[in-house]
mmCIF file of C-alpha atoms in Angstrom:
data_model
loop_
_atom_site.group_PDB
_atom_site.id
_atom_site.type_symbol
_atom_site.label_atom_id
_atom_site.label_comp_id
_atom_site.label_asym_id
_atom_site.label_seq_id
_atom_site.Cartn_x
_atom_site.Cartn_y
_atom_site.Cartn_z
ATOM 1 C CA MET Q 1 107.185 74.937 112.168
ATOM 2 C CA SER Q 2 110.152 74.084 114.079
ATOM 3 C CA GLY Q 3 111.900 70.653 115.325
ATOM 4 C CA MET Q 4 114.371 69.802 118.041
ATOM 5 C CA SER Q 5 114.584 73.687 118.680
ATOM 6 C CA ALA Q 6 110.887 74.342 119.423
ATOM 7 C CA GLY Q 7 111.182 74.528 123.107
ATOM 8 C CA ARG Q 8 111.185 72.739 126.312
ATOM 9 C CA SER Q 9 107.397 72.241 125.885
ATOM 10 C CA ALA Q 10 108.131 70.168 122.664
ATOM 11 C CA MET Q 11 111.045 68.491 124.294
ATOM 12 C CA ARG Q 12 108.385 66.799 126.488
ATOM 13 C CA MET Q 13 107.885 64.528 123.183
ATOM 14 C CA GLY Q 14 110.516 61.669 122.373
ATOM 15 C CA PRO Q 15 112.573 62.131 119.018
ATOM 16 C CA ALA Q 16 110.533 60.062 117.228
ATOM 17 C CA GLU Q 17 107.429 61.209 118.400
ATOM 18 C CA LEU Q 18 108.811 65.060 117.097
ATOM 19 C CA VAL Q 19 109.629 63.568 113.811
ATOM 20 C CA GLN Q 20 106.311 62.146 112.962
ATOM 21 C CA ALA Q 21 104.348 65.121 114.470
ATOM 22 C CA ALA Q 22 106.233 67.282 112.349
ATOM 23 C CA ALA Q 23 105.757 65.297 109.436
ATOM 24 C CA MET Q 24 102.166 65.030 109.903
ATOM 25 C CA ALA Q 25 101.833 68.810 110.609
ATOM 26 C CA ARG Q 26 103.800 69.456 107.488
ATOM 27 C CA ARG Q 27 101.248 67.221 105.239
ATOM 28 C CA PHE Q 28 98.256 68.561 107.029
ATOM 29 C CA TYR Q 29 98.959 72.477 107.494
ATOM 30 C CA LEU Q 30 101.688 72.901 104.283
ATOM 31 C CA GLU Q 31 100.764 70.211 101.920
ATOM 32 C CA GLY Q 32 96.886 70.401 102.360
ATOM 33 C CA LYS Q 33 96.363 66.506 103.058
ATOM 34 C CA SER Q 34 93.333 65.533 104.695
ATOM 35 C CA LYS Q 35 93.819 63.763 108.214
ATOM 36 C CA ILE Q 36 92.499 60.495 106.403
ATOM 37 C CA GLN Q 37 95.050 60.564 103.536
ATOM 38 C CA ILE Q 38 97.676 61.411 106.382
ATOM 39 C CA ALA Q 39 96.675 58.551 108.260
ATOM 40 C CA GLU Q 40 96.902 56.106 105.101
ATOM 41 C CA GLU Q 41 100.344 57.510 104.665
ATOM 42 C CA PHE Q 42 101.748 56.245 108.076
ATOM 43 C CA GLY Q 43 99.544 53.331 109.357
ATOM 44 C CA VAL Q 44 97.639 55.147 111.814
ATOM 45 C CA SER Q 45 93.681 55.827 112.739
ATOM 46 C CA ARG Q 46 92.547 59.608 111.890
ATOM 47 C CA PHE Q 47 91.586 59.795 115.508
ATOM 48 C CA LYS Q 48 95.459 59.549 115.996
ATOM 49 C CA VAL Q 49 96.399 62.056 113.633
ATOM 50 C CA ALA Q 50 93.887 64.383 115.044
ATOM 51 C CA ARG Q 51 95.663 63.937 118.315
ATOM 52 C CA VAL Q 52 99.074 64.547 117.418
ATOM 53 C CA LEU Q 53 98.214 67.860 115.587
ATOM 54 C CA GLU Q 54 96.423 68.911 118.233
ATOM 55 C CA THR Q 55 99.207 67.851 120.410
ATOM 56 C CA ALA Q 56 101.593 69.502 118.054
ATOM 57 C CA LEU Q 57 99.701 73.105 118.491
ATOM 58 C CA GLU Q 58 99.748 72.568 122.450
ATOM 59 C CA ARG Q 59 103.380 72.104 122.881
ATOM 60 C CA ASP Q 60 104.250 74.805 120.372
ATOM 61 C CA LEU Q 61 105.777 72.547 117.648
ATOM 62 C CA VAL Q 62 103.370 74.061 114.988
ATOM 63 C CA ARG Q 63 102.491 77.994 115.412
ATOM 64 C CA ILE Q 64 99.720 79.489 113.417
ATOM 65 C CA GLU Q 65 99.516 83.075 112.670
ATOM 66 C CA ILE Q 66 96.783 84.925 111.180
ATOM 67 C CA ARG Q 67 97.911 87.801 109.164
ATOM 68 C CA VAL Q 68 96.597 90.529 107.590
ATOM 69 C CA PRO Q 69 98.258 93.792 105.578
ATOM 70 C CA ALA Q 70 99.440 96.467 108.129
ATOM 71 C CA GLU Q 71 96.707 98.787 107.026
ATOM 72 C CA LEU Q 72 93.918 96.900 107.936
ATOM 73 C CA ASP Q 73 92.512 95.879 111.696
ATOM 74 C CA ALA Q 74 91.228 92.381 111.644
ATOM 75 C CA GLU Q 75 89.976 92.582 115.349
ATOM 76 C CA ARG Q 76 88.255 95.744 115.355
ATOM 77 C CA SER Q 77 86.792 94.886 112.322
ATOM 78 C CA ASP Q 78 85.055 91.734 113.535
ATOM 79 C CA ALA Q 79 84.402 93.265 116.617
ATOM 80 C CA LEU Q 80 82.247 96.362 114.767
ATOM 81 C CA ARG Q 81 80.734 93.959 112.513
ATOM 82 C CA ALA Q 82 79.238 91.702 115.552
ATOM 83 C CA ARG Q 83 78.135 94.948 117.194
ATOM 84 C CA TYR Q 84 76.283 96.400 114.547
ATOM 85 C CA GLY Q 85 75.169 93.161 112.937
ATOM 86 C CA LEU Q 86 76.830 94.138 109.765
ATOM 87 C CA ARG Q 87 77.732 91.818 106.826
ATOM 88 C CA HIS Q 88 81.096 93.285 106.508
ATOM 89 C CA ALA Q 89 83.308 95.613 108.406
ATOM 90 C CA VAL Q 90 86.318 97.141 107.311
ATOM 91 C CA VAL Q 91 88.716 99.102 109.764
ATOM 92 C CA VAL Q 92 91.519 100.717 108.184
ATOM 93 C CA GLU Q 93 94.494 102.281 110.482
ATOM 94 C CA SER Q 94 94.127 106.131 110.556
ATOM 95 C CA PRO Q 95 97.081 107.707 109.304
ATOM 96 C CA ALA Q 96 98.976 109.563 112.134
ATOM 97 C CA GLU Q 97 98.668 112.772 110.333
ATOM 98 C CA ALA Q 98 94.960 112.444 109.357
ATOM 99 C CA GLN Q 99 93.680 111.561 113.047
ATOM 100 C CA ASP Q 100 91.246 114.644 112.892
ATOM 101 C CA SER Q 101 90.317 114.278 109.283
ATOM 102 C CA PRO Q 102 86.934 112.984 107.886
ATOM 103 C CA ASP Q 103 87.319 109.961 105.335
ATOM 104 C CA PRO Q 104 91.003 109.318 105.051
ATOM 105 C CA GLU Q 105 91.746 108.645 101.354
ATOM 106 C CA ASN Q 106 93.072 105.080 101.947
ATOM 107 C CA LEU Q 107 89.466 104.285 103.074
ATOM 108 C CA GLY Q 108 88.552 104.624 99.380
ATOM 109 C CA GLU Q 109 91.278 102.591 98.014
ATOM 110 C CA VAL Q 110 90.026 99.953 100.829
ATOM 111 C CA ALA Q 111 86.634 100.272 99.924
ATOM 112 C CA ALA Q 112 87.742 99.941 95.880
ATOM 113 C CA ASP Q 113 89.013 96.662 96.719
ATOM 114 C CA LEU Q 114 85.922 95.506 98.925
ATOM 115 C CA LEU Q 115 83.689 96.319 96.016
ATOM 116 C CA GLY Q 116 85.589 94.071 93.654
ATOM 117 C CA GLU Q 117 84.756 91.526 95.918
ATOM 118 C CA LEU Q 118 81.141 91.993 96.170
ATOM 119 C CA VAL Q 119 80.030 92.951 92.485
ATOM 120 C CA ASN Q 120 78.994 90.366 90.274
ATOM 121 C CA GLU Q 121 78.721 90.201 86.609
ATOM 122 C CA GLY Q 122 75.011 92.098 86.004
ATOM 123 C CA ASP Q 123 74.933 93.600 88.955
ATOM 124 C CA VAL Q 124 73.659 97.189 89.392
ATOM 125 C CA LEU Q 125 76.230 99.473 91.172
ATOM 126 C CA GLY Q 126 74.978 102.513 92.618
ATOM 127 C CA LEU Q 127 77.067 105.323 93.646
ATOM 128 C CA ALA Q 128 75.978 108.519 95.966
ATOM 129 C CA TRP Q 129 77.925 111.759 96.149
ATOM 130 C CA GLY Q 130 80.461 111.987 98.776
ATOM 131 C CA ARG Q 131 84.363 112.603 99.004
ATOM 132 C CA SER Q 132 84.954 109.072 99.929
ATOM 133 C CA THR Q 133 83.020 107.890 97.158
ATOM 134 C CA ILE Q 134 85.179 109.588 94.973
ATOM 135 C CA HIS Q 135 88.146 108.479 96.350
ATOM 136 C CA MET Q 136 86.836 105.132 95.883
ATOM 137 C CA ALA Q 137 86.108 105.201 92.351
ATOM 138 C CA ALA Q 138 89.548 106.710 91.170
ATOM 139 C CA ALA Q 139 91.031 103.609 93.387
ATOM 140 C CA LEU Q 140 89.013 101.149 90.989
ATOM 141 C CA ASP Q 141 91.072 98.489 89.225
ATOM 142 C CA ARG Q 142 88.819 95.854 88.961
ATOM 143 C CA LEU Q 143 84.924 95.512 88.440
ATOM 144 C CA PRO Q 144 83.345 92.449 87.001
ATOM 145 C CA PRO Q 145 80.512 93.988 84.253
ATOM 146 C CA CYS Q 146 77.982 95.881 85.772
ATOM 147 C CA THR Q 147 75.615 99.189 84.883
ATOM 148 C CA VAL Q 148 76.780 101.956 86.946
ATOM 149 C CA VAL Q 149 74.107 104.557 88.369
ATOM 150 C CA GLN Q 150 74.192 107.905 90.363
ATOM 151 C CA LEU Q 151 71.983 107.722 93.227
ATOM 152 C CA THR Q 152 72.300 111.569 93.946
ATOM 153 C CA GLY Q 153 72.607 114.553 92.360
ATOM 154 C CA VAL Q 154 76.018 116.694 92.805
ATOM 155 C CA TYR Q 155 76.837 119.171 95.334
ATOM 156 C CA ASP Q 156 77.972 121.760 93.207
ATOM 157 C CA ALA Q 157 76.669 121.247 89.206
ATOM 158 C CA GLY Q 158 79.770 123.119 88.155
ATOM 159 C CA THR Q 159 82.130 120.323 89.793
ATOM 160 C CA ALA Q 160 79.777 117.754 87.826
ATOM 161 C CA GLU Q 161 83.055 116.393 85.927
ATOM 162 C CA ARG Q 162 85.237 116.072 88.637
ATOM 163 C CA GLY Q 163 82.834 114.646 90.848
ATOM 164 C CA SER Q 164 80.194 111.911 91.259
ATOM 165 C CA VAL Q 165 79.690 112.118 87.479
ATOM 166 C CA GLU Q 166 82.776 111.206 86.813
ATOM 167 C CA ALA Q 167 83.023 108.249 89.577
ATOM 168 C CA VAL Q 168 80.218 107.019 87.913
ATOM 169 C CA ARG Q 169 82.009 107.340 84.394
ATOM 170 C CA ARG Q 170 85.300 105.751 86.196
ATOM 171 C CA ALA Q 171 83.564 102.543 87.534
ATOM 172 C CA ALA Q 172 81.572 101.976 84.394
ATOM 173 C CA GLN Q 173 84.901 102.376 82.297
ATOM 174 C CA VAL Q 174 86.624 99.922 84.864
ATOM 175 C CA SER Q 175 83.518 97.448 84.303
ATOM 176 C CA GLY Q 176 82.921 97.610 80.855
ATOM 177 C CA GLY Q 177 79.290 98.495 81.899
ATOM 178 C CA ASP Q 178 76.766 101.173 81.004
ATOM 179 C CA ALA Q 179 76.712 104.751 82.869
ATOM 180 C CA HIS Q 180 73.951 106.453 84.055
ATOM 181 C CA PRO Q 181 75.126 109.848 85.641
ATOM 182 C CA ILE Q 182 72.632 112.581 87.045
ATOM 183 C CA TYR Q 183 73.582 116.032 85.779
ATOM 184 C CA ALA Q 184 71.726 118.055 88.543
ATOM 185 C CA PRO Q 185 72.420 119.690 91.752
ATOM 186 C CA MET Q 186 71.394 117.166 95.051
ATOM 187 C CA LEU Q 187 69.335 120.366 96.679
ATOM 188 C CA LEU Q 188 67.217 122.580 94.672
ATOM 189 C CA PRO Q 189 65.131 125.615 96.018
ATOM 190 C CA ASP Q 190 62.032 124.121 96.188
ATOM 191 C CA ALA Q 191 59.934 121.114 95.890
ATOM 192 C CA ALA Q 192 58.397 121.749 92.161
ATOM 193 C CA THR Q 193 61.690 122.498 90.790
ATOM 194 C CA ALA Q 194 63.122 119.386 92.051
ATOM 195 C CA ALA Q 195 60.182 117.333 90.639
ATOM 196 C CA ALA Q 196 60.614 118.994 87.097
ATOM 197 C CA LEU Q 197 63.970 117.976 87.029
ATOM 198 C CA ARG Q 198 63.405 114.493 88.022
ATOM 199 C CA ASN Q 199 61.052 114.242 85.109
ATOM 200 C CA GLN Q 200 63.931 114.867 82.455
ATOM 201 C CA THR Q 201 64.997 112.471 80.283
ATOM 202 C CA GLY Q 202 68.574 111.607 81.481
ATOM 203 C CA ILE Q 203 67.612 111.970 85.043
ATOM 204 C CA ALA Q 204 64.449 110.145 84.737
ATOM 205 C CA ARG Q 205 66.446 107.001 83.320
ATOM 206 C CA ALA Q 206 68.761 106.746 86.147
ATOM 207 C CA PHE Q 207 66.106 107.081 88.457
ATOM 208 C CA GLU Q 208 64.710 104.133 86.603
ATOM 209 C CA TYR Q 209 67.559 101.945 87.540
ATOM 210 C CA PHE Q 210 67.162 102.823 91.646
ATOM 211 C CA ASP Q 211 64.990 99.890 92.187
ATOM 212 C CA LYS Q 212 67.330 97.364 90.398
ATOM 213 C CA VAL Q 213 70.575 98.662 92.461
ATOM 214 C CA THR Q 214 72.160 95.461 93.800
ATOM 215 C CA VAL Q 215 75.069 97.031 95.259
ATOM 216 C CA ALA Q 216 75.195 100.572 96.869
ATOM 217 C CA CYS Q 217 78.090 102.697 97.943
ATOM 218 C CA VAL Q 218 77.287 105.710 100.143
ATOM 219 C CA SER Q 219 79.113 108.541 102.083
ATOM 220 C CA ILE Q 220 77.865 109.912 105.629
ATOM 221 C CA GLY Q 221 78.540 113.170 106.897
ATOM 222 C CA SER Q 222 78.070 114.776 110.421
ATOM 223 C CA TRP Q 223 75.740 117.803 110.926
ATOM 224 C CA GLU Q 224 78.511 120.761 110.805
ATOM 225 C CA PRO Q 225 80.091 122.691 108.252
ATOM 226 C CA GLY Q 226 82.513 120.912 105.799
ATOM 227 C CA ILE Q 227 81.636 117.529 106.915
ATOM 228 C CA SER Q 228 77.878 117.341 105.749
ATOM 229 C CA THR Q 229 77.119 118.195 101.863
ATOM 230 C CA VAL Q 230 73.614 119.063 102.913
ATOM 231 C CA HIS Q 231 74.632 121.244 105.674
ATOM 232 C CA ASP Q 232 76.502 123.558 103.312
ATOM 233 C CA MET Q 233 73.853 123.854 100.820
ATOM 234 C CA LEU Q 234 71.378 125.149 103.241
ATOM 235 C CA SER Q 235 70.761 128.945 104.266
ATOM 236 C CA ASP Q 236 71.399 129.635 108.300
ATOM 237 C CA GLU Q 237 67.712 129.747 108.897
ATOM 238 C CA GLU Q 238 67.280 126.101 107.395
ATOM 239 C CA VAL Q 239 70.535 124.691 109.174
ATOM 240 C CA SER Q 240 68.540 126.243 112.515
ATOM 241 C CA HIS Q 241 65.345 124.727 111.890
ATOM 242 C CA TYR Q 242 66.963 121.001 111.055
ATOM 243 C CA ALA Q 243 69.585 121.234 113.689
ATOM 244 C CA SER Q 244 66.210 121.503 116.334
ATOM 245 C CA LEU Q 245 64.881 118.395 115.037
ATOM 246 C CA GLY Q 246 68.090 116.715 116.909
ATOM 247 C CA VAL Q 247 69.864 115.985 113.393
ATOM 248 C CA ALA Q 248 73.226 114.139 113.680
ATOM 249 C CA ALA Q 249 73.788 112.647 110.539
ATOM 250 C CA GLU Q 250 72.676 112.762 106.671
ATOM 251 C CA MET Q 251 73.762 110.114 104.055
ATOM 252 C CA SER Q 252 72.497 110.840 100.318
ATOM 253 C CA ALA Q 253 70.658 114.027 101.494
ATOM 254 C CA HIS Q 254 68.333 112.046 104.334
ATOM 255 C CA LEU Q 255 68.651 113.159 107.889
ATOM 256 C CA PHE Q 256 69.244 111.183 111.064
ATOM 257 C CA ASP Q 257 69.097 111.703 114.708
ATOM 258 C CA ALA Q 258 71.145 110.276 116.992
ATOM 259 C CA ASP Q 259 69.143 106.988 117.171
ATOM 260 C CA GLY Q 260 69.069 106.391 113.785
ATOM 261 C CA ARG Q 261 65.518 108.134 113.174
ATOM 262 C CA ARG Q 262 64.964 110.302 109.741
ATOM 263 C CA VAL Q 263 63.982 113.313 110.668
ATOM 264 C CA GLY Q 264 63.267 116.581 108.421
ATOM 265 C CA ARG Q 265 61.745 114.117 106.096
ATOM 266 C CA ASP Q 266 60.210 117.624 103.966
ATOM 267 C CA LEU Q 267 63.993 117.889 102.767
ATOM 268 C CA GLY Q 268 63.609 114.984 100.470
ATOM 269 C CA GLU Q 269 61.124 116.780 98.691
ATOM 270 C CA ARG Q 270 63.519 119.220 97.386
ATOM 271 C CA CYS Q 271 66.353 116.588 96.522
ATOM 272 C CA ILE Q 272 67.418 114.129 93.731
ATOM 273 C CA THR Q 273 68.506 111.433 95.646
ATOM 274 C CA VAL Q 274 67.673 107.780 95.985
ATOM 275 C CA LYS Q 275 64.592 107.141 98.609
ATOM 276 C CA ALA Q 276 65.541 105.670 102.012
ATOM 277 C CA ASP Q 277 62.808 103.072 101.533
ATOM 278 C CA GLN Q 278 64.367 102.126 97.974
ATOM 279 C CA LEU Q 279 68.155 102.237 99.650
ATOM 280 C CA ARG Q 280 66.660 99.811 102.432
ATOM 281 C CA ARG Q 281 65.687 97.045 99.499
ATOM 282 C CA ILE Q 282 69.270 97.355 98.173
ATOM 283 C CA PRO Q 283 70.956 93.879 99.005
ATOM 284 C CA GLU Q 284 74.535 95.407 99.588
ATOM 285 C CA VAL Q 285 75.052 98.837 101.156
ATOM 286 C CA VAL Q 286 78.364 100.107 101.684
ATOM 287 C CA ALA Q 287 79.173 102.933 103.453
ATOM 288 C CA ILE Q 288 82.732 104.627 103.310
ATOM 289 C CA ALA Q 289 83.515 107.233 106.254
ATOM 290 C CA GLY Q 290 85.845 107.736 108.950
ATOM 291 C CA GLY Q 291 87.321 110.060 111.177
ATOM 292 C CA GLN Q 292 86.810 111.204 114.919
ATOM 293 C CA ARG Q 293 84.739 114.095 113.675
ATOM 294 C CA LYS Q 294 82.230 111.650 111.692
ATOM 295 C CA ALA Q 295 82.374 108.911 114.600
ATOM 296 C CA GLY Q 296 78.657 110.108 116.292
ATOM 297 C CA ALA Q 297 77.131 110.521 112.643
ATOM 298 C CA ILE Q 298 78.303 106.910 111.637
ATOM 299 C CA ASP Q 299 76.848 105.591 114.715
ATOM 300 C CA ALA Q 300 73.535 107.450 113.939
ATOM 301 C CA VAL Q 301 73.340 105.980 110.313
ATOM 302 C CA LEU Q 302 74.368 102.340 111.369
ATOM 303 C CA ARG Q 303 71.438 102.472 113.740
ATOM 304 C CA SER Q 304 68.913 103.325 111.117
ATOM 305 C CA GLY Q 305 69.261 99.899 109.294
ATOM 306 C CA LEU Q 306 70.086 101.399 106.084
ATOM 307 C CA VAL Q 307 73.661 100.344 105.490
ATOM 308 C CA THR Q 308 74.706 96.790 105.357
ATOM 309 C CA SER Q 309 78.772 96.895 105.543
ATOM 310 C CA LEU Q 310 80.920 99.684 106.660
ATOM 311 C CA VAL Q 311 84.528 100.851 105.767
ATOM 312 C CA THR Q 312 86.126 103.061 108.369
ATOM 313 C CA ASP Q 313 89.233 103.595 110.327
ATOM 314 C CA THR Q 314 90.498 103.090 113.812
ATOM 315 C CA SER Q 315 89.859 106.473 114.966
ATOM 316 C CA ALA Q 316 86.130 105.892 114.351
ATOM 317 C CA ALA Q 317 85.875 102.405 115.236
ATOM 318 C CA ASP Q 318 86.960 102.863 118.808
ATOM 319 C CA TYR Q 319 84.114 105.330 119.420
ATOM 320 C CA LEU Q 320 81.756 103.343 117.865
ATOM 321 C CA MET Q 321 82.952 100.356 119.883
ATOM 322 C CA THR Q 322 81.280 101.916 122.849
ATOM 323 C CA ALA Q 323 78.589 104.492 121.715
ATOM 324 C CA GLY Q 324 75.265 104.148 123.739
ATOM 325 C CA PRO Q 325 73.226 100.901 123.832
ATOM 326 C CA THR Q 326 74.164 97.966 121.586
ATOM 327 C CA PRO Q 327 72.217 98.607 118.238
ATOM 328 C CA LYS Q 328 69.922 96.354 116.650
ATOM 329 C CA PRO Q 329 71.340 94.113 113.845
ATOM 330 C CA ALA Q 330 71.724 96.284 110.599
ATOM 331 C CA LEU Q 331 71.095 93.026 108.491
ATOM 332 C CA ASN Q 332 67.146 92.841 109.701
ATOM 333 C CA ARG Q 333 67.049 96.290 107.670
ATOM 334 C CA ALA Q 334 64.263 97.271 110.214
ATOM 335 C CA ASP Q 335 63.284 100.886 110.016
ATOM 336 C CA PRO Q 336 63.609 102.450 113.558
ATOM 337 C CA ASP Q 337 60.663 104.595 112.860
ATOM 338 C CA GLY Q 338 58.134 101.906 112.287
ATOM 339 C CA ILE Q 339 56.994 103.098 108.720
#
């Protein structure tokens, strides 16, 4: 806010008008007083107060700036939210040194702050396997009291203590709630082995919470080595088979084509993971994924309708804003398969 030096446009107002407009603007914008209160103080109608405030904006006497932290891109965030019909979209500036890297670590830090907003006391928070969710859990510094459950097995049971299990424990420690980890691989050799593991006491207890999850945090992988957990656990023959079905993305061991349709459903019988229809019923599903190499996969998963919110970066967001036809709004949670 400025006075006599506000510029030529402001000087079109007389000095008395300038002083009064500045005083009213100060009361309204800085002191939080209502237009009625200002009108009573200055002995004018509230309609005149409204006109004066409008004139102050038009003539540059008052300047309003919307400022967010430098690493957040508010314009891209809002555009992405609107395009995909998401509840929340948060776009983070891509680090210059990580333009081609999937899931820059700063995504996890922002996602941790977002979870702090979304999770309420008494919620059940579900965490799926993924580097981004592990980064997110490590960055958590506040969560209301809630139960934390692991939604998938781990990539490598030998690294469980440093991966999803530790992420679940960390989130539960921050919240002060109970933790329900899963000490089992995500992918098993056959359906019978997977079924047997699901019936083990600890794993079965975690599975009982799947239908109670209110907020879930998931990762997204594209169908290529090093960027898809499932891809890296399959044999070359299996990779070729699922690729022939048009796989473009995976999330929590579920495979999707470029239009968001689920393919290769038989794989789920061999996996320790939350079911797709259970994910669809969770009120808030937050995906954390970024980078140019994952952009197409993120688009595919968003088109599935399973995700309600997204934390991503500018390099992925720029692709998403022009990727194919406008998708159906995610918040209707419609199944693109019609099943």
